[in-house]
PDB file of C-alpha atoms in Angstrom:
ATOM      1  CA  MET S   1     -14.476  -4.449   7.577  1.00  0.00           C
ATOM      2  CA  GLU S   2     -10.845  -3.892   6.717  1.00  0.00           C
ATOM      3  CA  ALA S   3      -9.258  -0.567   5.820  1.00  0.00           C
ATOM      4  CA  THR S   4      -5.764  -0.629   4.350  1.00  0.00           C
ATOM      5  CA  ILE S   5      -3.673   2.406   3.485  1.00  0.00           C
ATOM      6  CA  ARG S   6      -1.109   1.808   0.781  1.00  0.00           C
ATOM      7  CA  LYS S   7       1.444   4.512  -0.034  1.00  0.00           C
ATOM      8  CA  GLU S   8       1.889   4.340  -3.814  1.00  0.00           C
ATOM      9  CA  SER S   9       4.508   7.084  -4.110  1.00  0.00           C
ATOM     10  CA  ALA S  10       5.642  10.264  -2.388  1.00  0.00           C
ATOM     11  CA  ASN S  11       2.485  12.048  -3.506  1.00  0.00           C
ATOM     12  CA  GLN S  12      -0.095   9.265  -3.918  1.00  0.00           C
ATOM     13  CA  ALA S  13      -1.848   6.957  -1.455  1.00  0.00           C
ATOM     14  CA  THR S  14      -4.694   4.461  -1.740  1.00  0.00           C
ATOM     15  CA  LEU S  15      -7.227   3.580   0.952  1.00  0.00           C
ATOM     16  CA  ILE S  16      -8.718   0.152   0.276  1.00  0.00           C
ATOM     17  CA  LEU S  17     -12.073  -0.533   1.908  1.00  0.00           C
ATOM     18  CA  ASP S  18     -13.015  -4.206   2.140  1.00  0.00           C
ATOM     19  CA  GLY S  19     -16.316  -5.463   3.563  1.00  0.00           C
ATOM     20  CA  ARG S  20     -19.280  -3.624   5.053  1.00  0.00           C
ATOM     21  CA  LEU S  21     -18.877  -0.047   6.244  1.00  0.00           C
ATOM     22  CA  ASP S  22     -21.692   0.358   8.731  1.00  0.00           C
ATOM     23  CA  THR S  23     -22.316   1.720  12.217  1.00  0.00           C
ATOM     24  CA  SER S  24     -20.790  -1.297  13.940  1.00  0.00           C
ATOM     25  CA  VAL S  25     -17.333  -0.715  12.387  1.00  0.00           C
ATOM     26  CA  THR S  26     -17.186   2.995  11.592  1.00  0.00           C
ATOM     27  CA  GLN S  27     -15.533   4.053  14.846  1.00  0.00           C
ATOM     28  CA  GLN S  28     -12.768   1.442  14.541  1.00  0.00           C
ATOM     29  CA  THR S  29     -12.287   2.220  10.840  1.00  0.00           C
ATOM     30  CA  GLU S  30     -11.894   5.923  11.641  1.00  0.00           C
ATOM     31  CA  LYS S  31      -8.987   5.038  13.944  1.00  0.00           C
ATOM     32  CA  GLU S  32      -7.388   2.864  11.249  1.00  0.00           C
ATOM     33  CA  ILE S  33      -7.449   5.647   8.668  1.00  0.00           C
ATOM     34  CA  GLU S  34      -6.003   8.402  10.875  1.00  0.00           C
ATOM     35  CA  PRO S  35      -2.608   8.260   9.078  1.00  0.00           C
ATOM     36  CA  LEU S  36      -4.367   9.716   6.023  1.00  0.00           C
ATOM     37  CA  PHE S  37      -4.814  12.958   7.908  1.00  0.00           C
ATOM     38  CA  ASP S  38      -1.056  13.436   8.200  1.00  0.00           C
ATOM     39  CA  LEU S  39      -0.619  13.526   4.418  1.00  0.00           C
ATOM     40  CA  LYS S  40      -0.095  16.868   2.704  1.00  0.00           C
ATOM     41  CA  ASP S  41      -0.423  17.701  -1.002  1.00  0.00           C
ATOM     42  CA  THR S  42      -1.145  14.079  -1.883  1.00  0.00           C
ATOM     43  CA  GLU S  43      -3.554  12.398  -4.262  1.00  0.00           C
ATOM     44  CA  ILE S  44      -5.663   9.999  -2.212  1.00  0.00           C
ATOM     45  CA  VAL S  45      -7.738   7.336  -3.933  1.00  0.00           C
ATOM     46  CA  ILE S  46     -10.385   5.448  -1.987  1.00  0.00           C
ATOM     47  CA  ASP S  47     -10.701   2.044  -3.627  1.00  0.00           C
ATOM     48  CA  CYS S  48     -14.223   0.752  -3.003  1.00  0.00           C
ATOM     49  CA  SER S  49     -14.055  -2.238  -5.346  1.00  0.00           C
ATOM     50  CA  ARG S  50     -14.239  -4.590  -2.327  1.00  0.00           C
ATOM     51  CA  LEU S  51     -16.817  -2.522  -0.424  1.00  0.00           C
ATOM     52  CA  GLU S  52     -20.038  -4.531  -0.185  1.00  0.00           C
ATOM     53  CA  TYR S  53     -22.237  -2.062   1.698  1.00  0.00           C
ATOM     54  CA  ILE S  54     -22.130   1.464   3.114  1.00  0.00           C
ATOM     55  CA  SER S  55     -24.475   2.981   5.695  1.00  0.00           C
ATOM     56  CA  SER S  56     -25.100   6.627   6.535  1.00  0.00           C
ATOM     57  CA  SER S  57     -22.371   6.481   9.193  1.00  0.00           C
ATOM     58  CA  GLY S  58     -19.967   5.219   6.516  1.00  0.00           C
ATOM     59  CA  LEU S  59     -20.948   8.093   4.247  1.00  0.00           C
ATOM     60  CA  ARG S  60     -20.325  10.548   7.086  1.00  0.00           C
ATOM     61  CA  MET S  61     -16.877   9.029   7.571  1.00  0.00           C
ATOM     62  CA  LEU S  62     -16.069   9.487   3.862  1.00  0.00           C
ATOM     63  CA  MET S  63     -17.255  13.087   4.060  1.00  0.00           C
ATOM     64  CA  ALA S  64     -14.958  13.701   7.052  1.00  0.00           C
ATOM     65  CA  ILE S  65     -12.046  12.198   5.104  1.00  0.00           C
ATOM     66  CA  ASN S  66     -12.875  14.464   2.173  1.00  0.00           C
ATOM     67  CA  GLN S  67     -12.985  17.597   4.334  1.00  0.00           C
ATOM     68  CA  ARG S  68      -9.780  16.869   6.264  1.00  0.00           C
ATOM     69  CA  CYS S  69      -7.847  15.846   3.177  1.00  0.00           C
ATOM     70  CA  ARG S  70      -8.839  18.963   1.269  1.00  0.00           C
ATOM     71  CA  ALA S  71      -7.787  21.084   4.260  1.00  0.00           C
ATOM     72  CA  ASN S  72      -4.332  19.472   3.904  1.00  0.00           C
ATOM     73  CA  GLY S  73      -4.136  20.291   0.186  1.00  0.00           C
ATOM     74  CA  CYS S  74      -4.880  16.732  -0.915  1.00  0.00           C
ATOM     75  CA  SER S  75      -7.050  15.637  -3.829  1.00  0.00           C
ATOM     76  CA  LEU S  76      -9.488  12.843  -3.060  1.00  0.00           C
ATOM     77  CA  TYR S  77     -10.970  10.406  -5.559  1.00  0.00           C
ATOM     78  CA  ILE S  78     -13.221   7.387  -5.205  1.00  0.00           C
ATOM     79  CA  LYS S  79     -13.003   4.424  -7.550  1.00  0.00           C
ATOM     80  CA  GLY S  80     -14.553   1.000  -7.972  1.00  0.00           C
ATOM     81  CA  LEU S  81     -18.050   1.528  -6.590  1.00  0.00           C
ATOM     82  CA  LYS S  82     -20.188  -1.585  -6.898  1.00  0.00           C
ATOM     83  CA  GLU S  83     -23.741  -1.033  -8.085  1.00  0.00           C
ATOM     84  CA  VAL S  84     -25.286  -1.426  -4.619  1.00  0.00           C
ATOM     85  CA  VAL S  85     -22.873   1.151  -3.139  1.00  0.00           C
ATOM     86  CA  LEU S  86     -23.273   3.454  -6.143  1.00  0.00           C
ATOM     87  CA  ASP S  87     -27.048   3.363  -5.568  1.00  0.00           C
ATOM     88  CA  VAL S  88     -26.519   4.628  -1.999  1.00  0.00           C
ATOM     89  CA  PHE S  89     -24.269   7.452  -3.250  1.00  0.00           C
ATOM     90  CA  THR S  90     -26.826   8.386  -5.905  1.00  0.00           C
ATOM     91  CA  THR S  91     -29.884   8.200  -3.652  1.00  0.00           C
ATOM     92  CA  THR S  92     -28.289  10.339  -0.938  1.00  0.00           C
ATOM     93  CA  GLY S  93     -26.809  12.887  -3.353  1.00  0.00           C
ATOM     94  CA  PHE S  94     -23.264  12.063  -2.240  1.00  0.00           C
ATOM     95  CA  ILE S  95     -22.464  11.299  -5.875  1.00  0.00           C
ATOM     96  CA  HIS S  96     -22.163  15.083  -6.359  1.00  0.00           C
ATOM     97  CA  LEU S  97     -19.836  15.603  -3.383  1.00  0.00           C
ATOM     98  CA  PHE S  98     -16.916  13.461  -4.550  1.00  0.00           C
ATOM     99  CA  GLN S  99     -14.670  13.086  -7.563  1.00  0.00           C
ATOM    100  CA  PHE S 100     -14.493   9.642  -9.169  1.00  0.00           C
ATOM    101  CA  LYS S 101     -11.825   7.787 -11.131  1.00  0.00           C
TER     102      LYS S 101
END
């Protein structure tokens, strides 16, 4: 699993998730994405086009990102969900908790 934060502009950033987001990598990934929590009033896009799988621990991590970003006045969007990942979002009801691009 690789998580890359790319600052697009002064008020936009992209988090690119690449690989499998499961229990074995969630803790390390959480450390890698900590710079997101310093952003204020920024549009954050989570690009999942390279995400192959997400487990419940991965979903919890995305929910934590969503909560912390909103507390900082940021807007959070998810884009590029593959069908297998979209199925997980739909089955768990997380599809209703996020905004999508």
